[in-house]
Coordinates of C-alpha atoms in Angstrom, one line a residue:
Chain E
X254 CA -107.2 -8.4 -115.4
X255 CA -104.1 -8.9 -117.8
X256 CA -102.2 -11.1 -115.4
X257 CA -105.0 -13.5 -114.6
X258 CA -103.4 -16.9 -115.5
X259 CA -106.8 -18.4 -116.6
X260 CA -106.6 -15.9 -119.8
X261 CA -104.7 -16.8 -122.8
X262 CA -103.6 -13.2 -123.0
X263 CA -101.6 -13.6 -119.8
X264 CA -98.1 -15.0 -120.4
X265 CA -98.7 -17.2 -117.2
X266 CA -101.6 -19.1 -119.2
X267 CA -98.8 -20.9 -121.4
X268 CA -97.2 -23.6 -119.2
X269 CA -95.1 -25.9 -121.7
X270 CA -91.5 -26.0 -120.9
X271 CA -91.0 -26.7 -124.5
X272 CA -91.7 -23.4 -126.0
X273 CA -88.8 -21.2 -126.7
X274 CA -86.7 -19.5 -129.6
X275 CA -84.7 -22.6 -130.2
X276 CA -87.7 -24.9 -130.6
X277 CA -89.4 -22.4 -132.7
X278 CA -86.3 -21.4 -134.7
X279 CA -85.5 -25.1 -135.7
X280 CA -88.9 -25.7 -137.0
X281 CA -88.9 -22.3 -138.8
X282 CA -85.8 -23.1 -140.6
X283 CA -87.0 -26.5 -141.7
X284 CA -90.2 -24.9 -143.1
X285 CA -88.1 -22.1 -144.8
X286 CA -86.4 -24.6 -146.7
X287 CA -89.4 -27.0 -147.4
X288 CA -91.8 -24.4 -148.5
X289 CA -89.5 -22.7 -150.7
X290 CA -89.1 -26.1 -152.5
X291 CA -92.9 -26.5 -152.4
X292 CA -93.3 -23.0 -154.0
X293 CA -90.8 -23.4 -156.6
X294 CA -92.0 -27.1 -157.8
X295 CA -95.5 -25.8 -157.8
X296 CA -94.4 -23.0 -160.3
X297 CA -92.8 -25.6 -162.3
X298 CA -96.0 -27.7 -162.2
X299 CA -97.7 -24.8 -163.5
X300 CA -95.4 -24.1 -166.3
X301 CA -95.6 -27.9 -167.2
X302 CA -99.1 -27.2 -168.2
X303 CA -98.0 -24.8 -171.0
X304 CA -100.9 -22.4 -169.9
X305 CA -99.6 -19.6 -172.2
X306 CA -100.1 -22.1 -175.3
X307 CA -103.8 -22.2 -175.4
X308 CA -106.9 -21.2 -173.4
X309 CA -107.8 -24.9 -173.0
X310 CA -104.5 -25.5 -171.1
X311 CA -105.3 -22.2 -168.9
X312 CA -107.4 -22.6 -165.8
X313 CA -106.1 -19.0 -164.5
X314 CA -106.5 -16.7 -167.7
X315 CA -106.3 -13.6 -165.6
X316 CA -102.9 -14.5 -164.1
X317 CA -101.3 -11.3 -165.5
X318 CA -97.7 -10.9 -164.2
X319 CA -97.8 -14.1 -162.1
X320 CA -97.2 -15.9 -165.3
X321 CA -93.7 -14.0 -165.9
X322 CA -91.7 -16.9 -165.8
X323 CA -93.4 -19.3 -168.2
X324 CA -91.5 -21.2 -170.7
X325 CA -91.9 -23.9 -173.2
X326 CA -92.2 -27.1 -171.3
X327 CA -89.3 -29.6 -172.3
X328 CA -89.9 -33.3 -173.2
X329 CA -87.0 -34.4 -171.3
X330 CA -85.6 -36.2 -169.1
X331 CA -88.9 -38.3 -169.2
X332 CA -89.2 -38.5 -165.4
X333 CA -89.2 -34.8 -165.1
X334 CA -92.7 -34.3 -164.2
X335 CA -92.7 -37.2 -162.5
X336 CA -89.8 -35.9 -160.2
X337 CA -90.9 -32.4 -159.8
X338 CA -94.6 -33.3 -158.9
X339 CA -93.8 -36.2 -156.7
X340 CA -91.3 -33.9 -154.6
X341 CA -94.1 -31.2 -154.4
X342 CA -96.9 -33.5 -153.2
X343 CA -94.8 -36.0 -150.9
X344 CA -92.8 -33.0 -149.6
X345 CA -96.1 -31.0 -148.8
X346 CA -97.5 -34.0 -147.0
X347 CA -94.4 -34.6 -145.1
X348 CA -94.2 -31.0 -143.8
X349 CA -97.4 -31.0 -142.2
X350 CA -96.2 -32.3 -138.5
X351 CA -93.6 -29.6 -139.0
X352 CA -96.0 -27.0 -139.8
X353 CA -98.3 -28.0 -136.8
X354 CA -95.6 -28.1 -134.5
X355 CA -94.3 -24.5 -135.4
X356 CA -97.9 -23.2 -135.0
X357 CA -98.3 -24.7 -131.7
X358 CA -94.8 -23.4 -130.7
X359 CA -95.7 -19.5 -131.4
X360 CA -99.4 -19.7 -130.5
X361 CA -99.0 -17.6 -127.3
X362 CA -98.2 -14.7 -129.6
X363 CA -101.7 -14.9 -131.2
X364 CA -103.0 -13.4 -128.0
X365 CA -100.1 -10.8 -127.1
X366 CA -101.4 -7.6 -125.6
X367 CA -101.5 -4.9 -126.8
X368 CA -102.8 -6.2 -130.2
X369 CA -100.5 -3.7 -131.8
X370 CA -97.3 -1.8 -130.5
X371 CA -96.5 0.0 -133.6
X372 CA -98.1 0.6 -137.1
X373 CA -95.4 -2.0 -138.5
X374 CA -96.4 -4.3 -135.7
X375 CA -100.0 -4.0 -136.7
X376 CA -99.3 -4.8 -140.4
X377 CA -97.1 -7.7 -139.2
X378 CA -100.1 -9.1 -137.4
X379 CA -102.5 -8.8 -140.7
X380 CA -99.5 -10.4 -142.7
X381 CA -99.5 -13.3 -140.2
X382 CA -103.1 -13.9 -140.8
X383 CA -102.2 -14.4 -144.5
X384 CA -99.2 -16.6 -143.6
X385 CA -101.2 -18.6 -141.2
X386 CA -104.5 -18.8 -143.0
X387 CA -102.9 -19.0 -146.4
X388 CA -100.5 -21.7 -145.4
X389 CA -103.1 -23.9 -144.0
X390 CA -105.5 -23.1 -146.9
X391 CA -102.7 -24.4 -149.4
X392 CA -101.9 -27.3 -147.5
X393 CA -105.6 -28.2 -147.1
X394 CA -106.5 -27.7 -150.7
X395 CA -103.7 -29.7 -151.7
X396 CA -104.3 -32.6 -149.4
X397 CA -108.0 -32.6 -150.3
X398 CA -107.5 -32.5 -154.0
X399 CA -105.2 -35.4 -154.1
X400 CA -108.0 -37.5 -152.1
X401 CA -110.6 -36.3 -154.8
X402 CA -112.7 -34.5 -152.2
X403 CA -113.4 -31.2 -153.9
X404 CA -115.2 -29.6 -151.0
X405 CA -113.1 -26.2 -151.5
X406 CA -114.9 -23.1 -152.9
X407 CA -114.1 -23.3 -156.5
X408 CA -111.8 -25.1 -159.0
X409 CA -108.5 -26.5 -157.5
X410 CA -106.1 -25.0 -160.0
X411 CA -106.9 -21.2 -159.5
X412 CA -107.5 -21.5 -155.8
X413 CA -104.2 -23.3 -155.1
X414 CA -102.2 -21.2 -157.6
X415 CA -103.5 -17.7 -156.4
X416 CA -103.6 -18.9 -153.0
X417 CA -99.9 -19.9 -153.3
X418 CA -98.9 -16.4 -154.2
X419 CA -100.9 -14.8 -151.4
X420 CA -99.2 -17.0 -148.9
X421 CA -95.8 -16.6 -150.5
X422 CA -96.0 -12.8 -150.2
X423 CA -96.5 -13.2 -146.6
X424 CA -93.9 -16.1 -146.2
X425 CA -91.2 -14.1 -147.8
X426 CA -91.9 -10.9 -145.5
X427 CA -92.0 -13.3 -142.7
X428 CA -88.7 -14.9 -143.7
X429 CA -87.1 -11.8 -144.0
X430 CA -87.8 -10.4 -140.7
X431 CA -87.3 -13.8 -138.8
X432 CA -84.6 -15.8 -140.6
X433 CA -81.4 -14.0 -139.2
X434 CA -82.6 -14.3 -135.7
X435 CA -83.5 -17.9 -136.3
X436 CA -80.1 -18.8 -137.5
X437 CA -78.3 -16.9 -134.6
X438 CA -80.4 -18.7 -132.2
X439 CA -79.9 -22.2 -133.6
X440 CA -76.1 -21.5 -134.2
X441 CA -75.4 -20.1 -130.8
X442 CA -77.9 -21.5 -128.6
X443 CA -78.5 -18.3 -127.0
X444 CA -80.0 -18.0 -123.6
X445 CA -83.7 -18.1 -123.6
X446 CA -84.8 -16.3 -120.5
X447 CA -86.9 -13.6 -121.2
X448 CA -88.0 -14.4 -124.7
X449 CA -91.7 -13.9 -124.8
X450 CA -92.1 -17.6 -126.1
X451 CA -90.6 -18.8 -122.9
X452 CA -93.2 -19.7 -120.3
X453 CA -92.6 -17.4 -117.3
X454 CA -93.9 -20.3 -114.8
X455 CA -93.4 -23.6 -116.9
X456 CA -95.1 -26.8 -115.8
X457 CA -92.7 -30.0 -115.0
X458 CA -91.4 -31.3 -118.3
X459 CA -92.8 -34.6 -119.7
X460 CA -90.6 -34.6 -122.8
X461 CA -87.4 -32.6 -123.6
X462 CA -87.2 -30.2 -126.6
X463 CA -85.1 -32.7 -128.5
X464 CA -87.5 -35.5 -127.9
X465 CA -90.5 -33.3 -129.2
X466 CA -88.3 -32.6 -132.4
X467 CA -87.8 -36.3 -132.7
X468 CA -91.8 -36.9 -132.3
X469 CA -92.2 -34.1 -135.0
X470 CA -89.5 -35.9 -137.3
X471 CA -91.2 -39.2 -136.6
X472 CA -94.6 -38.0 -137.8
X473 CA -93.0 -36.7 -140.6
X474 CA -91.2 -39.9 -141.5
X475 CA -94.4 -42.1 -140.9
X476 CA -96.2 -39.7 -143.4
X477 CA -93.3 -39.9 -145.9
X478 CA -93.1 -43.6 -145.8
X479 CA -96.8 -44.3 -146.3
X480 CA -97.0 -41.9 -149.4
X481 CA -93.8 -41.9 -151.2
X482 CA -94.4 -45.3 -152.8
X483 CA -97.5 -44.0 -154.9
X484 CA -94.7 -41.7 -156.8
X485 CA -92.2 -44.4 -156.7
X486 CA -94.2 -47.0 -158.2
X487 CA -93.3 -50.6 -158.6
X488 CA -93.0 -52.8 -155.7
X489 CA -92.8 -49.5 -153.5
X490 CA -96.5 -48.8 -154.3
X491 CA -97.7 -51.3 -151.7
X492 CA -96.0 -49.4 -149.1
X493 CA -97.9 -46.2 -149.4
X494 CA -100.5 -47.6 -147.3
X495 CA -102.9 -44.5 -147.1
X496 CA -101.9 -42.6 -150.3
X497 CA -104.8 -42.3 -152.9
X498 CA -102.8 -44.2 -155.3
X499 CA -100.9 -46.5 -153.2
X500 CA -101.6 -50.1 -152.4
X501 CA -102.1 -52.2 -155.3
X502 CA -102.6 -51.6 -158.9
X503 CA -106.1 -52.0 -160.5
X504 CA -106.6 -55.2 -162.2
X505 CA -103.9 -57.0 -163.7
X506 CA -102.0 -57.6 -167.1
X507 CA -100.4 -55.2 -169.4
X508 CA -103.1 -52.4 -168.6
X509 CA -102.8 -53.1 -164.9
X510 CA -101.5 -49.8 -163.7
X511 CA -102.6 -46.6 -162.0
X512 CA -105.9 -44.9 -163.7
X513 CA -106.5 -41.2 -163.4
X514 CA -110.2 -41.4 -164.8
X515 CA -112.0 -44.5 -165.9
X516 CA -114.2 -44.6 -169.2
X517 CA -117.3 -44.6 -166.9
X518 CA -116.3 -41.6 -165.1
X519 CA -115.6 -39.7 -168.3
X520 CA -118.7 -41.2 -169.8
X521 CA -117.1 -43.0 -172.7
X522 CA -119.6 -45.5 -174.2
X523 CA -118.4 -48.7 -175.8
X524 CA -120.7 -47.9 -178.8
X525 CA -118.4 -44.8 -179.8
X526 CA -115.2 -46.6 -179.8
X527 CA -116.0 -49.6 -181.8
X528 CA -114.2 -50.1 -185.1
X529 CA -117.1 -49.1 -187.0
X530 CA -117.9 -45.7 -185.1
X531 CA -114.7 -44.4 -184.1
X532 CA -112.5 -42.4 -186.6
X533 CA -109.7 -40.2 -185.7
X534 CA -110.1 -36.9 -187.7
X535 CA -106.9 -35.1 -188.3
X536 CA -106.9 -31.6 -189.7
X537 CA -103.9 -29.5 -190.9
X538 CA -102.6 -27.3 -193.7
X539 CA -103.8 -29.4 -196.6
X540 CA -107.2 -30.6 -195.3
X541 CA -108.8 -33.2 -193.1
X542 CA -108.0 -36.9 -193.0
X543 CA -110.2 -39.6 -191.3
X544 CA -108.6 -42.5 -190.0
X545 CA -110.1 -45.7 -188.6
X546 CA -108.0 -47.6 -185.9
X547 CA -107.1 -50.4 -188.7
X548 CA -105.9 -47.5 -190.8
X549 CA -103.6 -46.3 -188.2
X550 CA -102.3 -49.5 -187.4
X551 CA -101.1 -49.8 -191.2
X552 CA -99.0 -46.5 -190.5
X553 CA -95.3 -46.9 -189.3
X554 CA -95.6 -47.7 -185.7
X555 CA -93.1 -46.9 -182.9
X556 CA -92.4 -47.7 -179.3
X557 CA -91.5 -45.3 -176.3
X558 CA -91.0 -46.2 -172.7
X559 CA -92.8 -43.4 -170.8
X560 CA -94.4 -42.9 -167.3
X561 CA -97.8 -41.2 -166.4
X562 CA -97.2 -38.8 -163.9
X563 CA -100.5 -36.9 -162.6
X564 CA -100.6 -33.5 -160.8
X565 CA -101.8 -35.6 -157.6
X566 CA -98.3 -36.3 -157.1
X567 CA -98.6 -40.2 -158.0
X568 CA -97.0 -41.7 -160.9
X569 CA -96.4 -44.9 -162.7
X570 CA -93.1 -46.6 -163.6
X571 CA -92.3 -46.4 -167.4
X572 CA -95.0 -48.2 -169.6
X573 CA -94.1 -49.5 -173.0
X574 CA -96.3 -47.8 -175.4
X575 CA -96.7 -48.3 -179.3
X576 CA -98.3 -46.2 -181.7
X577 CA -98.2 -43.5 -184.4
X578 CA -95.6 -40.6 -183.9
X579 CA -97.6 -37.3 -183.5
X580 CA -95.1 -35.7 -186.1
X581 CA -96.1 -38.5 -188.8
X582 CA -99.8 -37.6 -188.2
X583 CA -98.5 -33.8 -188.8
X584 CA -96.9 -34.8 -191.9
X585 CA -100.0 -36.4 -193.3
X586 CA -101.7 -33.0 -193.1
X587 CA -99.0 -30.9 -194.8
X588 CA -96.5 -30.4 -191.8
X589 CA -93.6 -32.2 -193.2
X590 CA -90.5 -31.8 -191.2
X591 CA -91.7 -28.8 -189.0
X592 CA -94.5 -30.1 -186.9
X593 CA -96.6 -27.2 -185.4
X594 CA -98.6 -27.1 -182.1
X595 CA -101.6 -29.4 -182.1
X596 CA -105.0 -29.0 -180.5
X597 CA -106.4 -32.5 -179.1
X598 CA -109.9 -33.3 -178.4
X599 CA -111.3 -36.3 -176.5
X600 CA -114.6 -38.2 -177.0
X601 CA -115.3 -36.9 -173.4
X602 CA -118.1 -34.4 -173.4
X603 CA -117.6 -32.9 -170.0
X604 CA -114.9 -32.2 -167.4
X605 CA -111.6 -30.1 -167.6
X606 CA -108.8 -31.2 -170.0
X607 CA -111.0 -33.0 -172.4
X608 CA -109.5 -30.7 -174.7
X609 CA -105.8 -30.0 -174.4
X610 CA -103.1 -28.2 -176.4
X611 CA -99.4 -29.5 -177.0
X612 CA -96.3 -27.4 -178.1
X613 CA -94.5 -27.9 -181.3
X614 CA -91.5 -29.2 -179.4
X615 CA -93.7 -31.9 -177.9
X616 CA -95.2 -32.7 -181.2
X617 CA -91.8 -32.8 -182.8
X618 CA -90.3 -35.3 -180.1
X619 CA -90.1 -38.9 -181.9
X620 CA -91.1 -40.3 -178.6
X621 CA -94.5 -38.5 -178.5
X622 CA -97.1 -40.8 -179.8
X623 CA -100.7 -41.3 -180.6
X624 CA -100.5 -44.7 -178.5
X625 CA -102.6 -47.6 -179.8
X626 CA -100.9 -50.5 -177.6
X627 CA -99.7 -50.5 -174.2
X628 CA -97.1 -53.1 -172.7
X629 CA -97.9 -55.2 -176.0
X630 CA -101.7 -55.2 -175.8
X631 CA -104.3 -52.7 -177.1
X632 CA -105.2 -50.0 -174.8
X633 CA -107.9 -50.9 -172.3
X634 CA -111.0 -48.7 -172.1
X635 CA -109.8 -47.0 -169.1
X636 CA -106.5 -46.3 -170.7
X637 CA -108.0 -44.6 -173.5
X638 CA -108.9 -47.2 -176.2
X639 CA -109.1 -46.7 -179.2
X640 CA -106.2 -44.2 -178.9
X641 CA -104.3 -41.7 -176.6
X642 CA -101.7 -39.4 -176.6
X643 CA -98.5 -40.1 -174.6
X644 CA -95.8 -37.1 -174.6
X645 CA -92.5 -37.5 -172.5
X646 CA -92.4 -35.3 -169.2
X647 CA -95.9 -33.9 -169.8
X648 CA -98.2 -33.8 -166.8
X649 CA -100.9 -36.5 -167.0
X650 CA -103.9 -34.7 -168.1
X651 CA -102.4 -33.5 -171.2
X652 CA -101.9 -37.0 -172.2
X653 CA -105.6 -37.3 -173.7
X654 CA -107.3 -40.4 -173.6
X655 CA -110.1 -41.5 -176.3
X656 CA -108.8 -38.9 -178.9
X657 CA -111.5 -37.8 -181.4
X658 CA -109.7 -35.1 -183.3
X659 CA -106.3 -33.6 -183.7
X660 CA -106.0 -30.3 -185.4
X661 CA -102.4 -29.3 -186.3
X662 CA -101.3 -25.5 -186.8
X663 CA -100.1 -22.8 -184.8
X664 CA -102.0 -21.9 -181.9
Chain H
X295 CA -105.7 11.6 -124.5
X296 CA -104.6 8.3 -126.0
X297 CA -101.1 8.3 -127.2
X298 CA -100.7 8.1 -131.0
X299 CA -99.6 4.6 -132.3
X300 CA -95.8 4.8 -133.1
X301 CA -95.0 4.2 -136.7
X302 CA -92.3 1.5 -136.1
X303 CA -89.3 0.6 -138.4
X304 CA -89.5 2.2 -141.8
X305 CA -87.8 -0.9 -143.2
X306 CA -90.5 -3.1 -141.9
X307 CA -93.2 -0.7 -143.2
X308 CA -91.9 -0.9 -146.7
X309 CA -91.5 -4.6 -146.7
X310 CA -95.2 -5.1 -145.7
X311 CA -96.4 -2.5 -148.2
X312 CA -94.3 -4.7 -150.9
X313 CA -95.8 -8.0 -149.4
X314 CA -99.3 -6.5 -149.4
X315 CA -99.2 -5.3 -153.0
X316 CA -98.2 -8.7 -154.2
X317 CA -100.6 -10.6 -151.9
X318 CA -103.4 -8.0 -153.0
X319 CA -102.5 -8.6 -156.9
X320 CA -102.9 -12.4 -156.2
X321 CA -105.6 -11.9 -153.8
X322 CA -108.1 -10.1 -156.3
X323 CA -107.7 -12.9 -158.6
X324 CA -108.2 -15.6 -155.7
X325 CA -111.5 -13.9 -154.6
X326 CA -112.8 -13.1 -158.1
X327 CA -115.1 -16.5 -158.1
X328 CA -116.8 -17.5 -154.7
X329 CA -114.9 -14.5 -152.7
X330 CA -117.0 -15.3 -149.5
X331 CA -116.3 -19.0 -149.5
X332 CA -112.5 -18.3 -150.2
X333 CA -112.2 -15.7 -147.6
X334 CA -114.1 -18.0 -145.1
X335 CA -111.8 -20.8 -145.9
X336 CA -108.5 -18.6 -145.3
X337 CA -109.7 -17.1 -142.1
X338 CA -111.6 -20.0 -141.0
X339 CA -108.5 -22.2 -141.4
X340 CA -106.5 -20.0 -139.1
X341 CA -109.2 -19.8 -136.7
X342 CA -110.1 -23.5 -136.6
X343 CA -106.6 -24.3 -136.2
X344 CA -105.8 -22.0 -133.5
X345 CA -109.0 -21.9 -131.6
X346 CA -110.3 -25.4 -131.9
X347 CA -107.7 -27.9 -133.1
X348 CA -104.8 -26.8 -131.1
X349 CA -106.9 -26.4 -127.8
X350 CA -108.5 -29.8 -128.5
X351 CA -105.2 -31.7 -128.7
X352 CA -103.5 -29.7 -126.1
X353 CA -106.3 -30.6 -123.8
X354 CA -106.3 -34.2 -124.8
X355 CA -102.4 -34.3 -123.9
X356 CA -103.2 -32.6 -120.5
X357 CA -105.9 -35.4 -119.8
X358 CA -103.7 -37.9 -120.7
X359 CA -100.7 -36.8 -118.4
X360 CA -103.1 -35.8 -115.7
X361 CA -104.8 -39.2 -115.8
X362 CA -101.4 -41.2 -115.7
X363 CA -100.2 -38.8 -113.1
X364 CA -103.2 -39.6 -111.0
X365 CA -102.5 -43.4 -111.4
X366 CA -98.7 -42.7 -110.6
X367 CA -97.9 -43.8 -114.1
X368 CA -96.4 -40.8 -115.3
X369 CA -93.4 -42.9 -117.1
X370 CA -96.1 -44.2 -119.3
X371 CA -96.9 -40.7 -120.8
X372 CA -94.5 -41.2 -123.9
X373 CA -96.0 -44.7 -124.8
X374 CA -99.4 -43.0 -124.9
X375 CA -98.5 -39.9 -126.5
X376 CA -96.2 -41.1 -129.5
X377 CA -98.6 -43.6 -130.9
X378 CA -101.5 -41.3 -130.5
X379 CA -99.6 -38.3 -132.1
X380 CA -98.7 -40.6 -135.2
X381 CA -102.0 -42.2 -135.5
X382 CA -103.6 -38.9 -135.3
X383 CA -101.4 -37.1 -137.9
X384 CA -102.3 -39.9 -140.4
X385 CA -106.1 -39.5 -139.8
X386 CA -105.9 -35.5 -139.9
X387 CA -104.2 -35.9 -143.5
X388 CA -106.0 -38.9 -144.7
X389 CA -109.5 -38.5 -143.1
X390 CA -111.3 -38.1 -146.6
X391 CA -110.0 -41.4 -147.7
X392 CA -110.3 -43.2 -144.2
X393 CA -114.1 -42.1 -143.8
X394 CA -114.8 -42.5 -147.8
X395 CA -116.0 -38.8 -148.2
X396 CA -115.3 -39.2 -151.7
X397 CA -116.2 -42.7 -152.1
X398 CA -118.1 -42.5 -155.3
X399 CA -115.7 -40.2 -157.1
X400 CA -112.7 -42.1 -155.9
X401 CA -114.2 -45.4 -157.2
X402 CA -115.2 -44.0 -160.6
X403 CA -112.0 -42.1 -161.2
X404 CA -109.5 -44.7 -160.0
X405 CA -111.3 -47.8 -160.7
X406 CA -110.6 -49.0 -157.2
X407 CA -112.5 -49.2 -153.8
X408 CA -111.6 -46.7 -151.1
X409 CA -113.0 -48.9 -148.2
X410 CA -109.6 -50.3 -147.8
X411 CA -108.3 -47.2 -146.0
X412 CA -110.3 -47.4 -142.9
X413 CA -108.9 -50.9 -142.2
X414 CA -105.4 -49.8 -143.1
X415 CA -105.6 -47.0 -140.7
X416 CA -106.9 -48.9 -137.8
X417 CA -104.2 -51.5 -138.5
X418 CA -101.4 -49.0 -138.4
X419 CA -103.1 -47.4 -135.2
X420 CA -103.1 -51.0 -133.6
X421 CA -99.5 -51.7 -134.7
X422 CA -98.4 -48.2 -133.3
X423 CA -100.1 -48.7 -129.9
X424 CA -99.2 -52.4 -129.8
X425 CA -95.6 -51.7 -130.3
X426 CA -95.5 -49.0 -127.7
X427 CA -97.2 -51.4 -125.4
X428 CA -94.9 -54.2 -126.1
X429 CA -91.8 -51.5 -125.4
X430 CA -93.1 -50.5 -122.4
X431 CA -93.8 -54.0 -121.0
X432 CA -90.0 -55.1 -122.2
X433 CA -88.6 -51.8 -120.5
X434 CA -90.6 -52.6 -117.2
X435 CA -89.4 -56.2 -117.0
X436 CA -85.8 -55.2 -117.5
X437 CA -86.2 -52.4 -115.1
X438 CA -87.6 -55.0 -112.4
X439 CA -84.8 -57.5 -113.1
X440 CA -82.1 -54.7 -112.5
X441 CA -84.0 -53.8 -109.0
X442 CA -84.0 -57.4 -108.0
X443 CA -80.8 -59.0 -109.3
X444 CA -81.7 -62.2 -107.4
X445 CA -84.6 -63.0 -109.7
X446 CA -83.3 -64.9 -112.9

């Protein structure tokens, strides 16, 4: 039965003349470079949340040694997170056609008989399940998360983070085993006859191997061009036709830039943010100070031009924020000259990151503000009225909106 | 008596032991919540791709090639295949937005409506197929002119 051409376990079942070591090697080397960048920018994004600073920043408290490399996230250059996370998401989306083509090119090997030639081969096949399943899991959770379609089984952060390590473990083993041969194949254009990927009885070609690579590259280019604008911002946003934060900006005027969560989504009622009701509670070494928005406006105000950059990959161009420096607020409660960490609480009652911790280097940066104005006007409710945090280079969710309480002190 | 499974390369064995150690360390944490759901997603993703998605698009491609072959229009294959692949890729990546699967959350979170995406995807698809048809028509005319130089 093994040679019955109607069974996928028979080599004769696979007819495409495209399959072969050269085609697979080219795609494999592109993925080797691309997935390495995805993994590294993912680790960078994880560090950008400062998960080791406070439990509220940490969605993966049982990470153990996987957080071995964590460091204090810097505040400059101001576009740092915009860049690394824009690369992570845009590159991930761009690589999808390459991933699919690579999987297509090696699918006959899924059905190879005997299932295992040796113990090492058996382990390799188990590892390939982690490679393919883990890889598709990472791409799928990422693509669904940026579209706010939270159908995956759990919270995105731990799934995508631990899933990345499972996938990466299998990816490294696969790369160690396959890269030398892939490089040789691409460099020297070795003869392909006899390779198990080459169809023994190929059908008539309908496209050349180069033509097929052009199609894969064209798919990547189309995805890239319809996505990247949501990270570039400005006039390019309109080119991101299918990206979740592409197209037009919401509303217009000074507050007309991309919103992560509206006031309605966060459950912020106008009654809580009015001049009479809202007080900022600042606590520190010397006690607690309560400030109305009018009192905040009488403190020295400063401006910073800073972007908003989301973990979902989209970002805005620099906005012109105006407000009170975080380090001046620290000084009000007894931290003169040596600002500590700060624990920030929002009016928001539910949802992740309604509380966030900022590290002392972020508080000390003179560009870090409790912003009251943006682009010359008071913040709109959707951008955090009466007051929001804005810190250079920090991930969007750490720029807490509708701030209610700041507690300075070492966390 | 069945022959015993040979061990294989010791280097590869060591490599996979290291790889599984790391995957296991992260995997325990990955599975600490809804372990069945996560396991189903990972194994299901591989199975769904290899046994459903790939056979489906391969069969669709075979149907297009076969159909055009039967109509003696094999040269049209790339003019159908390229726009179909590109449009299909866009749909595969952005179907939650295109079909408004998280409509309420998207609207509340971003303050914008998600009902623009279906129209945009259809428009891009129309442009891709339209452009392809135009290219086919132009090339067909040129070829016809070359074949009959008397016609101007």
